[in-house]
XYZ file of C-alpha atoms in Angstrom:
600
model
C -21.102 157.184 251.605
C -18.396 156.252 253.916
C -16.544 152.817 253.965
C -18.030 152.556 257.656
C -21.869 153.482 256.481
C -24.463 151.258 258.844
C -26.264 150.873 255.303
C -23.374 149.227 253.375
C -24.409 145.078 253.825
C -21.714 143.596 255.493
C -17.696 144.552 255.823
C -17.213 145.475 252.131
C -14.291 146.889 252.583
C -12.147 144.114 254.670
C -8.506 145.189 254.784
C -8.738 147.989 252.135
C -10.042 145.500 249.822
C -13.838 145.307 248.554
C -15.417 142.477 250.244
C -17.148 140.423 246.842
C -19.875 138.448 249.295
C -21.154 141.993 250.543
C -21.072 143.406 247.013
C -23.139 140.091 245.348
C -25.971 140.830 248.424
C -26.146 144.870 247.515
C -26.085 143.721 243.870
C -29.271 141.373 244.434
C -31.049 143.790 246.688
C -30.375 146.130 243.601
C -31.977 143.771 241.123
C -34.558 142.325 243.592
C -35.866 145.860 243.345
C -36.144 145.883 239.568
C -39.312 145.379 237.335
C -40.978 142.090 237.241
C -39.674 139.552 234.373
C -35.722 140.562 235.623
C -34.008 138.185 237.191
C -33.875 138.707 241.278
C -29.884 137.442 241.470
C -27.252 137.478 238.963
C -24.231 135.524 238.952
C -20.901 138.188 238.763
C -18.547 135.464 239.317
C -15.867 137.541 237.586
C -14.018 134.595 235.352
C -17.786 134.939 233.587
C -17.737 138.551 233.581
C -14.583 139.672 231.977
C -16.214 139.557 228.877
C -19.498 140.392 228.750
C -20.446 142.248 232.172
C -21.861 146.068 231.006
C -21.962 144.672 227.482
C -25.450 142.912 227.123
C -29.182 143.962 227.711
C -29.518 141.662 231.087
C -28.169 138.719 233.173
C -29.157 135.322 233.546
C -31.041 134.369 237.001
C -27.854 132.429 238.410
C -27.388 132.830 242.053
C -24.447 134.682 242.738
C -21.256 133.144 243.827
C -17.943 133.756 245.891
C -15.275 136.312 244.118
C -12.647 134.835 245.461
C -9.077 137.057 244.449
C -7.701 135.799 240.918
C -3.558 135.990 241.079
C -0.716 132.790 240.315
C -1.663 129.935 242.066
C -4.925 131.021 242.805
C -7.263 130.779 239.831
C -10.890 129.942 239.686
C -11.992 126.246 238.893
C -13.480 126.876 235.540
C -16.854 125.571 235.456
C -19.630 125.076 232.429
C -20.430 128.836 233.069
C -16.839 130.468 233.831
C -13.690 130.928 231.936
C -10.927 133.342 232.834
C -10.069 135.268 229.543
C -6.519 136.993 229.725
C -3.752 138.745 228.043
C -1.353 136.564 227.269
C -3.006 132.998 228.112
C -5.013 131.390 225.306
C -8.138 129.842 226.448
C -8.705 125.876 225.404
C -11.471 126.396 223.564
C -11.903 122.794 222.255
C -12.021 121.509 226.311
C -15.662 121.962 227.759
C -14.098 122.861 230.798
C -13.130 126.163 229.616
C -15.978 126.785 227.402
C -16.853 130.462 227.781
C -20.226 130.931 228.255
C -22.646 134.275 227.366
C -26.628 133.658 229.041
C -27.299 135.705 226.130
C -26.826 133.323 223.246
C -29.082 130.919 221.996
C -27.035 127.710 223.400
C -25.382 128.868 226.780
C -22.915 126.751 228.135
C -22.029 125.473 224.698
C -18.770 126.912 223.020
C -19.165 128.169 219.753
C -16.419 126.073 218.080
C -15.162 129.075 215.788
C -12.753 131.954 217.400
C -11.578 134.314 215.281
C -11.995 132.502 212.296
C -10.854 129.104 213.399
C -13.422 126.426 213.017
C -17.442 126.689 212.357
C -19.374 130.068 212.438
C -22.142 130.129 215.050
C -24.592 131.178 211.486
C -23.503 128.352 209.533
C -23.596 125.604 212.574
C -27.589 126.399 211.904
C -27.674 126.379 208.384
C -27.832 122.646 207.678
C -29.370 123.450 204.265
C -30.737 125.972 202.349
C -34.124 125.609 203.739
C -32.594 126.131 207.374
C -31.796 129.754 206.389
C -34.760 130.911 206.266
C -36.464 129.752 209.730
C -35.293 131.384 212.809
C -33.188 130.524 215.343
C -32.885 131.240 219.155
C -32.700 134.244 220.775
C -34.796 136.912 221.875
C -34.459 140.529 221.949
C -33.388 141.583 226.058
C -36.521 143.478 227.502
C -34.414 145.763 229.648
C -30.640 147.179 230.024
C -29.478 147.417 233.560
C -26.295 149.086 232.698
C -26.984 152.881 233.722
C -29.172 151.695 236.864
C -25.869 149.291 237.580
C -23.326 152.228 237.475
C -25.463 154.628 239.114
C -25.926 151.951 241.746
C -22.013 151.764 242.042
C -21.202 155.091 242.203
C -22.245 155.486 245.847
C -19.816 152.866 246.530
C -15.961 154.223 247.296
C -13.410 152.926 244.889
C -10.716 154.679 246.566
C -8.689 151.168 246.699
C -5.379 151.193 248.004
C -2.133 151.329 244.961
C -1.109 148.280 243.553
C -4.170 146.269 244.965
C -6.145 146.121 241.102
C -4.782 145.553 237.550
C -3.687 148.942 236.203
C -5.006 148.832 232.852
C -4.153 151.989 231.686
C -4.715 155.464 230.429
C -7.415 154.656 228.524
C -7.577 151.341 229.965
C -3.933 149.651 229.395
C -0.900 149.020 231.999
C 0.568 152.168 233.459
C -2.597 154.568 234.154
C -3.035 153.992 237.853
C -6.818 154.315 236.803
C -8.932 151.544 238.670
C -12.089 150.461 236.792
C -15.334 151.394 239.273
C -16.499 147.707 238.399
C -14.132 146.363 240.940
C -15.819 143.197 240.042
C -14.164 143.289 236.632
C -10.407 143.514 237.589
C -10.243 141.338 240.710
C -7.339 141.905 243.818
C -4.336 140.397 242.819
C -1.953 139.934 245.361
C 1.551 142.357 245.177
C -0.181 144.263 242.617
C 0.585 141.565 240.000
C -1.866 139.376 237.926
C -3.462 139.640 234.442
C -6.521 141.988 233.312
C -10.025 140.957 231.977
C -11.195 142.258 228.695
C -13.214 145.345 229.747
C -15.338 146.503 226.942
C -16.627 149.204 229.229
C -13.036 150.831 229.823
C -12.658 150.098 225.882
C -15.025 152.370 225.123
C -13.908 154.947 227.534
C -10.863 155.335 224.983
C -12.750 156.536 221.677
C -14.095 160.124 222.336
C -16.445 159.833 219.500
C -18.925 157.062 221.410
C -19.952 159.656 223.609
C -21.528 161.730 220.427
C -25.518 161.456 220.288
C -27.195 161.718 217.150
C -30.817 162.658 216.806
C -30.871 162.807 220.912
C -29.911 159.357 220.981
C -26.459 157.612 221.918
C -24.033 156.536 218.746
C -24.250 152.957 217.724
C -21.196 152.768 215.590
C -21.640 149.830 213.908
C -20.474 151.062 210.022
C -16.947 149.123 211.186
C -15.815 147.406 208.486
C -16.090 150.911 206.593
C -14.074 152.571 208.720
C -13.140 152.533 212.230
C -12.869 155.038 214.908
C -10.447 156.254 216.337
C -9.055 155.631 219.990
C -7.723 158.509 221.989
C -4.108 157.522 221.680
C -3.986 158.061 218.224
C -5.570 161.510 218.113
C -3.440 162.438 220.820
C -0.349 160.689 218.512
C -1.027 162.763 215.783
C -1.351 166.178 217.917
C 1.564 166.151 219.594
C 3.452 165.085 215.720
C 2.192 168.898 214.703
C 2.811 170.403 217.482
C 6.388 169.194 218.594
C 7.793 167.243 215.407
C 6.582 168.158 211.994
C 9.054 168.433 209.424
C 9.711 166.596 206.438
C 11.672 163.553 206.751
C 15.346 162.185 206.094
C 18.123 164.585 204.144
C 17.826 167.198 206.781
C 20.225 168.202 209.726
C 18.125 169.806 211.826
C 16.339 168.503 215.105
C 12.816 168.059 214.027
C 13.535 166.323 210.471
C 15.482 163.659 213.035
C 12.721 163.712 215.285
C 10.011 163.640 212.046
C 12.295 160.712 210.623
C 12.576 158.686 213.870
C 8.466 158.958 214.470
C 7.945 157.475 210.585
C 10.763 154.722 210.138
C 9.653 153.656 214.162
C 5.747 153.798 212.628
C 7.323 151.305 209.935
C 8.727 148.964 211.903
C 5.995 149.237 214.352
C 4.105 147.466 211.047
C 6.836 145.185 210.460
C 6.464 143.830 213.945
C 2.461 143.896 213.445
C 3.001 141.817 210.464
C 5.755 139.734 211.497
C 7.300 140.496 208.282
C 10.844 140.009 207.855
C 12.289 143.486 207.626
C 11.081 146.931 207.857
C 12.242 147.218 204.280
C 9.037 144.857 203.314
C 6.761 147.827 204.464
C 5.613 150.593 202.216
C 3.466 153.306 203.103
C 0.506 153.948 200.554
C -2.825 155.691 200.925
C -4.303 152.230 201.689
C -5.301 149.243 200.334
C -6.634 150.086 197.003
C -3.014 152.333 196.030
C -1.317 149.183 197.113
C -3.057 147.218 194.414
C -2.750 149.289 192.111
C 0.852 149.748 193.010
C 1.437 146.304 192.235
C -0.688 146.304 188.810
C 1.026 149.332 187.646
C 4.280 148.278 188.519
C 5.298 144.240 188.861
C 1.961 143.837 186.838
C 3.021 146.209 184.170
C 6.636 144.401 184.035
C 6.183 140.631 183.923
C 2.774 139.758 182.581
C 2.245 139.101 179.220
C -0.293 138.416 176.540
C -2.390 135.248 177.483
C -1.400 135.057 180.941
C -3.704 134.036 183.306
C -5.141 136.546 186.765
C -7.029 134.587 189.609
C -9.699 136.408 191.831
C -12.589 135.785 193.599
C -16.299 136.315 193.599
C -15.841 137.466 196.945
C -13.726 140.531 196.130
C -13.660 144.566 196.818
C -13.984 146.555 193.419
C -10.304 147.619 194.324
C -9.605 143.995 193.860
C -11.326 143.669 190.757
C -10.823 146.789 189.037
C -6.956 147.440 188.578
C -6.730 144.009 187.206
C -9.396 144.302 184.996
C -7.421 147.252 183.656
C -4.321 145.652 183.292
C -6.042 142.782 181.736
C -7.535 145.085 179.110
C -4.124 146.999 178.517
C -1.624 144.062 178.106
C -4.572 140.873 176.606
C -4.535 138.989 179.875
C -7.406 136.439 181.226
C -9.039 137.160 184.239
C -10.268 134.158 185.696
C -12.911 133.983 188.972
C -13.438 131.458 191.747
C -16.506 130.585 192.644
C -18.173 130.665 196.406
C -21.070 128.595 197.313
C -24.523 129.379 198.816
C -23.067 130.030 202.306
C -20.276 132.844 200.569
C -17.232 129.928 200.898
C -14.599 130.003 198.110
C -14.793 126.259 196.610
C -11.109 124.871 196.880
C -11.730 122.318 194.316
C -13.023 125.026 191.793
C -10.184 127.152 192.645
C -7.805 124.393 192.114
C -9.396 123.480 188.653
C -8.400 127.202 187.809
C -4.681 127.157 188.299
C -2.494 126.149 185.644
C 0.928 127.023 183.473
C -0.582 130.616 182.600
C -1.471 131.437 186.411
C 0.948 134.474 187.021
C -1.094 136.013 189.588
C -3.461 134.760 192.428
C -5.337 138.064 194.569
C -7.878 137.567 196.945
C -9.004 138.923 200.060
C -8.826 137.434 203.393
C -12.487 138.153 204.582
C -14.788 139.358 202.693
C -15.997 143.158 202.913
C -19.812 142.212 202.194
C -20.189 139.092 203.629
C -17.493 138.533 206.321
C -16.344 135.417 205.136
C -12.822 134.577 205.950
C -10.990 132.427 203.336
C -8.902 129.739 203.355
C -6.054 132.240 203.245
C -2.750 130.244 203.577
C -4.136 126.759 201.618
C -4.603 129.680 198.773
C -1.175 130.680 198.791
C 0.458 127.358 198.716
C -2.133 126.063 195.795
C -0.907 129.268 194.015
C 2.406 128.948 194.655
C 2.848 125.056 193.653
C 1.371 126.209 190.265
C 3.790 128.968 190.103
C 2.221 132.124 190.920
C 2.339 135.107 192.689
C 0.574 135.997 195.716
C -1.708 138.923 196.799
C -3.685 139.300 199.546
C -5.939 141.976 200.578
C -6.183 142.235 204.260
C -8.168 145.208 204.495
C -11.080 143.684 206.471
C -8.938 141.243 208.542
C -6.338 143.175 210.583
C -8.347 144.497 213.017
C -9.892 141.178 213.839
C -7.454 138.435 213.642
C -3.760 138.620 213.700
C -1.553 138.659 210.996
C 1.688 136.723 209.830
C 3.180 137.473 206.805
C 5.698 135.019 207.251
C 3.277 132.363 207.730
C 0.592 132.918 204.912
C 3.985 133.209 202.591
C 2.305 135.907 200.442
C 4.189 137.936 197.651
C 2.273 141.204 198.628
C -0.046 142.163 201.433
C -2.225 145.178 201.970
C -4.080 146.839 204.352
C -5.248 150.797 205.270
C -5.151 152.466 208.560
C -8.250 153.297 208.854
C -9.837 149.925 208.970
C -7.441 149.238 212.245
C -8.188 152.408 214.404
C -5.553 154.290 212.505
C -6.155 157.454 210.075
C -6.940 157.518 206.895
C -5.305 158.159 204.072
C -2.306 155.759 204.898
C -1.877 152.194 204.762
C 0.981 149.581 203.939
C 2.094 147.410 200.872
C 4.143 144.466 202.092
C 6.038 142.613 199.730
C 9.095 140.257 200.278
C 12.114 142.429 200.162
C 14.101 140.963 197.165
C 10.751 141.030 195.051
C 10.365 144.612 195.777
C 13.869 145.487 194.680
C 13.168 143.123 191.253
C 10.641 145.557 190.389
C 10.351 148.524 188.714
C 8.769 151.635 190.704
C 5.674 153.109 189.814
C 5.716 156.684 190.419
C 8.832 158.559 190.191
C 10.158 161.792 191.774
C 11.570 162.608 194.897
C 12.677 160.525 197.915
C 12.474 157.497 195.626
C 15.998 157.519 193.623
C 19.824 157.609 194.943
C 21.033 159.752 191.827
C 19.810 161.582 188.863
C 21.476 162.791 185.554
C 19.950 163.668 182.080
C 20.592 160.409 180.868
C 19.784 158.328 183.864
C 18.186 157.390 187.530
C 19.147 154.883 189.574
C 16.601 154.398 191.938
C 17.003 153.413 195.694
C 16.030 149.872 196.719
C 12.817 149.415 198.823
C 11.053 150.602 200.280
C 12.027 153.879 199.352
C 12.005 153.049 195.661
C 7.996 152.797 195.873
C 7.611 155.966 198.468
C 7.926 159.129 195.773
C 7.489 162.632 197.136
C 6.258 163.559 200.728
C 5.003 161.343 202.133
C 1.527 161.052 204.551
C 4.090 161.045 207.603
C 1.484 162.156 210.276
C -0.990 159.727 209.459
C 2.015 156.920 209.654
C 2.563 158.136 212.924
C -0.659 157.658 213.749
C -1.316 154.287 212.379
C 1.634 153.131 214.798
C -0.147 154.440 217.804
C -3.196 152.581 216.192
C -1.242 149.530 216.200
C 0.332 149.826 219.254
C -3.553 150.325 220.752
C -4.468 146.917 219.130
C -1.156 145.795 220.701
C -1.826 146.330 224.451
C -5.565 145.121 223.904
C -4.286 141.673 222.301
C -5.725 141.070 218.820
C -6.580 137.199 220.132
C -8.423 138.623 222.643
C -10.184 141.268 220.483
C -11.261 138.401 217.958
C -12.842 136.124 220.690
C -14.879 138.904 222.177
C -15.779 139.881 218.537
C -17.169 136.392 217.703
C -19.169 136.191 220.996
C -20.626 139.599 219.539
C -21.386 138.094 216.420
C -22.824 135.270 217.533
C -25.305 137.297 219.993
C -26.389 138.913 216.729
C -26.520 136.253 214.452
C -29.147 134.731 216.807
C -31.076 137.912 217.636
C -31.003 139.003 213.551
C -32.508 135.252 212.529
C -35.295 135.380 214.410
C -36.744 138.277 213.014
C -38.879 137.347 210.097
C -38.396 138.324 206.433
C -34.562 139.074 207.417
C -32.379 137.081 205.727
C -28.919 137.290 206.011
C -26.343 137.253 203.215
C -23.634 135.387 203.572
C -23.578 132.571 205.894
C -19.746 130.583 206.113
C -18.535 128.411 208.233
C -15.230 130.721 208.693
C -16.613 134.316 208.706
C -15.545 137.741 210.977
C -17.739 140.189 212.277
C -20.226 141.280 209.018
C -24.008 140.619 209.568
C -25.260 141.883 206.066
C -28.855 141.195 205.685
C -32.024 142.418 203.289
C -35.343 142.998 204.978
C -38.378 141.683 203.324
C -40.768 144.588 201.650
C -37.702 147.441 202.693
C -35.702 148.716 200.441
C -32.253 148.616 201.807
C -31.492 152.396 202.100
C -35.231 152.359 203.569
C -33.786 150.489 206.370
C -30.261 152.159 206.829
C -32.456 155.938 207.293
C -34.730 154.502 209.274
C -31.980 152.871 211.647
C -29.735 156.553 211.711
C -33.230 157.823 213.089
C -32.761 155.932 215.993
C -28.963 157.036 216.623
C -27.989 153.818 214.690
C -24.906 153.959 211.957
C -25.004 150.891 209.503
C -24.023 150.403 205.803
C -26.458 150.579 202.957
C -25.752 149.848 199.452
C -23.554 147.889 197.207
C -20.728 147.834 200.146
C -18.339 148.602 197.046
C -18.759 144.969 196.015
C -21.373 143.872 193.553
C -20.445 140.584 191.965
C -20.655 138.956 195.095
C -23.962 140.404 196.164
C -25.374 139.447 192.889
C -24.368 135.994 193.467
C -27.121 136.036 196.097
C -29.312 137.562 194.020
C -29.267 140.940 195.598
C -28.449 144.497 194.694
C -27.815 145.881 197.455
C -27.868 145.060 201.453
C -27.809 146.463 205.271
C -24.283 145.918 206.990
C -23.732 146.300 210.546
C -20.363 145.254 211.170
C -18.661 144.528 214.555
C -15.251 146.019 215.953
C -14.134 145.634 219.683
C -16.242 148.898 221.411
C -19.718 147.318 220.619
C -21.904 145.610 223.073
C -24.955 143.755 223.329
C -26.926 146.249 224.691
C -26.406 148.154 221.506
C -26.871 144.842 218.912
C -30.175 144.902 221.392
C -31.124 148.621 220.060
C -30.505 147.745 216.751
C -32.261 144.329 216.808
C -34.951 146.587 218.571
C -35.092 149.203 215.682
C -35.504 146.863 213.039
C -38.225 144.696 214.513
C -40.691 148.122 214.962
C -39.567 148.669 210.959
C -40.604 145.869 210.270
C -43.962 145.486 212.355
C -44.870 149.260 211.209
């Protein structure tokens, strides 16, 4: 089709440019021509379609309206349906003027007043008691995708658009690739090639290779997140080119591809320094992940300051590799280990906590958001409760970094951990922070090379951090790749990442409630994306096989944390957890799947 075909509506290519008015009337004529039940116009104004457009199962029937170009000085009046979400310009979520809106949840046109873990859940909102969690709530299952029909629609259409006139959101969707999305719709004109790009799950997607696998003949739904992530493009690539052009082991050496081995780590390092905002790139240790870095800091600080009858705080909420190493250490050296409790809705109780602390309290370790339930804890009060009693600090941020961002420096923690994997890295590496002058007070726990600055029969000094914690060779590819991970997360925005995530998890919240016998575990008022849930009458791994049948990867089992699913009175439990490539349309497949489970 030519940009001068008789059978294109109107002049939809004015001045190189696609004309939006002439696009909205080919769009209708497209849906017009669609099953009964679907809407015959859809609204594609695109400060309401940044998010969600080629994410969900349908649209709602709003007329469509002008796409006028978005560029400085010329941005859309937000209305109760449109918000403009951008790189670099926070959104005013508490001013109903720039409430985002999705047609798909079960109170459009109403902000959800939580964001990436700031304010109320959209599952506890609805759970005014305990009786409320078990009735459904709104939301129904879409009855048809228009996605494919969309594209294959579009792909008549020439998107041959002149250089500089869209947002260049490169090579896999970020600034630099030259690669126009074929929604034009999605990253409006913006005049002298300037302007800010639209979240673009679509173009997200387009970036991890492994979303295009099908399993039993059916398209992956990776939704087994907070297990592990996968992995974009960029960091494949990262790691590729490390073998192929720079491996060597690092430091000591003189020749040209230790430097270039050495540059690619210690740049990975600060790369998580910057991620972090920690202080110095001497606060960052490599480890295998999160669970080494505990028990780094058991077998080392823990081993070397704690004492008979001191005290250890955790939480019901916690990973076994939370639980475990201090259990351990409690056994080895007589110490107490001491538990907060959560309530009904998964929330650590502050004024339990508090009653906990006292003159023994050495340590305080807790995670930031739960594994199981998704809960996201009052991280920073924590600290300073901790702190004013005298404490150390750990925090396990395994489950958070890839959803919210992170600030060392702010939270004021002694130690924080997280793996790769969990952030679109590789795995087998992650990072122990700790503030520099407490590493360097403590004694390393592995010794060997790398790790000391001189050696004799009678005596090792060791060197200061964080080399004194980093014995032998290290996992220097997989470093490598976890700062092309970060720098991924980096172009996206993690702000951005964790509003689109909570729009996702409140689409799913609503869909998962209404379906009955499912009840959900875990309902807090602060929580990330984790929807774990038990199905009346199925057992659990019943429910995760059945799901795989349909193409469908979720979690089944103890998720690696029991005490807190025995607080609920549970064993076990299905978790599909959220990360920024899923969409509606597949929360609608697996909202689909378990409905015909359950109506078998």
């Amino acid at each position: 089709m030519s940009t001068t075909d008789s059978n294109i509506p109107g002049n939809l290519y004015a001045g190189g440019a696609p004309d939006a008015s002439a696009l909205g009337k080919l769009a209708n004529e497209f849906f017009a021509a669609l099953p009964g039940g679907f809407p015959a116009s859809a609204g594609m104004n695109p400060a309401s379609t940044g998010i969600n457009l080629g994410a969900v199962g349908s649209l709602p029937g709003n007329a469509i309206r002008d796409v006028q170009p978005v560029g400085p000085g010329n941005q859309p009046a937000a209305g109760k349906n449109d918000v403009l979400v951008q790189h670099g310009d926070p959104v005013d979520l508490s001013h109903p003027q720039t409430a985002l809106h999705d047609p798909h949840l079960a109170t459009p046109g109403r902000i959800p007043e939580s964001v990436a873990g700031s304010g109320i859940s959209p599952s506890a909102a609805r759970y005014k008691s305990g009786a409320d969690r078990d009735k459904p709530i709104g939301g129904q299952p879409m009855p048809y995708s228009f996605e494919s029909e969309l594209q294959e629609l579009l792909r008549a259409i020439p998107t041959s658009i002149p250089q500089g006139q869209l947002p260049h959101m490169g090579g896999a969707g970020f600034p630099g690739s030259g690669h126009a999305s074929s929604f034009y719709f999605l990253n409006p004109v913006f005049s002298g090639g300037t302007g800010i790009p639209f979240f673009d799950v679509n173009r997200v997607r387009q970036d991890f290779p492994i979303l295009k696998e099908r399993v039993n003949g059916l398209p992956l739904v990776w939704l087994d997140n907070a297990a592990t992530t996968q992995k974009p493009k960029s960091v494949i690539d990262r790691l590729s080119y490390f073998y192929e052009h720079e491996n060597s082991n690092i430091h000591r050496a003189a020749h040209e591809l230790a430097a270039r081995a050495t540059d690619a780590y210690e740049g990975a390092r600060k790369k998580v320094q910057q991620f972090l905002n920690a202080s110095s790139p001497n606060e960052i240790v490599f480890v295998r992940g999160s669970t080494e870095a505990i028990n780094l800091v058991a077998q080392s600080w823990g081993e070397q300051h704690l004492r008979s009858g001191d005290e250890i705080i955790i939480s019901w909420l916690e990973h076994h590799a939370n639980i475990v190493p201090w259990q351990q250490l409690a056994a080895k050296k007589d110490l107490k280990l001491r538990v907060i409790p959560v309530d009904d809705d998964g929330q650590v109780i502050l004024e339990e906590y508090a009653k906990l602390l006292g003159p023994r309290t050495k340590l305080v370790s807790f995670t930031q958001v739960s594994n199981a339930l998704g809960t996201i804890t009052p991280a920073k009060k924590m600290v300073e409760m901790a702190h004013q009693a005298g404490a150390k600090v750990l925090v396990d941020g395994a489950q958070a970094v890839s959803h919210m961002r992170a600030d060392v420096q702010a939270l004021n923690s002694d130690w924080y951990v997280f793996s790769g994997h969990k952030v679109f890295g590789p795995t087998g590496i992650g990072v122990l922070h700790g503030k520099e002058e407490l590493l360097n007070a403590t004694q390393p726990w592995q010794g060997g090379g790398n790790m000391i600055s001189d050696v004799t029969f009678e005596h090792t000094k060791y060197q200061n951090a964080p080399s004194r914690f980093e014995a032998g060779t290290g996992n220097i590819a997989d470093a490598v790749g976890l700062g092309a991970a970060i720098d991924y997360v980096n172009r996206i925005g993690i702000d951005l990442i964790g509003q689109y995530e909570h729009y996702l998890l409140e689409y799913a919240t609503n869909l998962l409630k209404d379906i009955p016998g499912l009840r959900l575990i875990g309902t807090a008022k602060e929580k990330a994306g984790v929807l774990s849930f038990v199905l009346a009458g199925f057992r659990t791994e019943d429910v995760g096989a059945a799901l795989s049948r349909e193409g469908i990867a979720v979690r089944s089992g103890h998720h690696c944390a029991q005490p807190i699913l025995r607080r609920f009175g549970v064993e076990s439990s299905v978790r599909p957890s959220l990360a920024l490539y899923n969409t509606c349309a597949e929360i609608d497949r697996l909202v689909d799947a378990v409905r015909r489970l359950k109506n078998r």
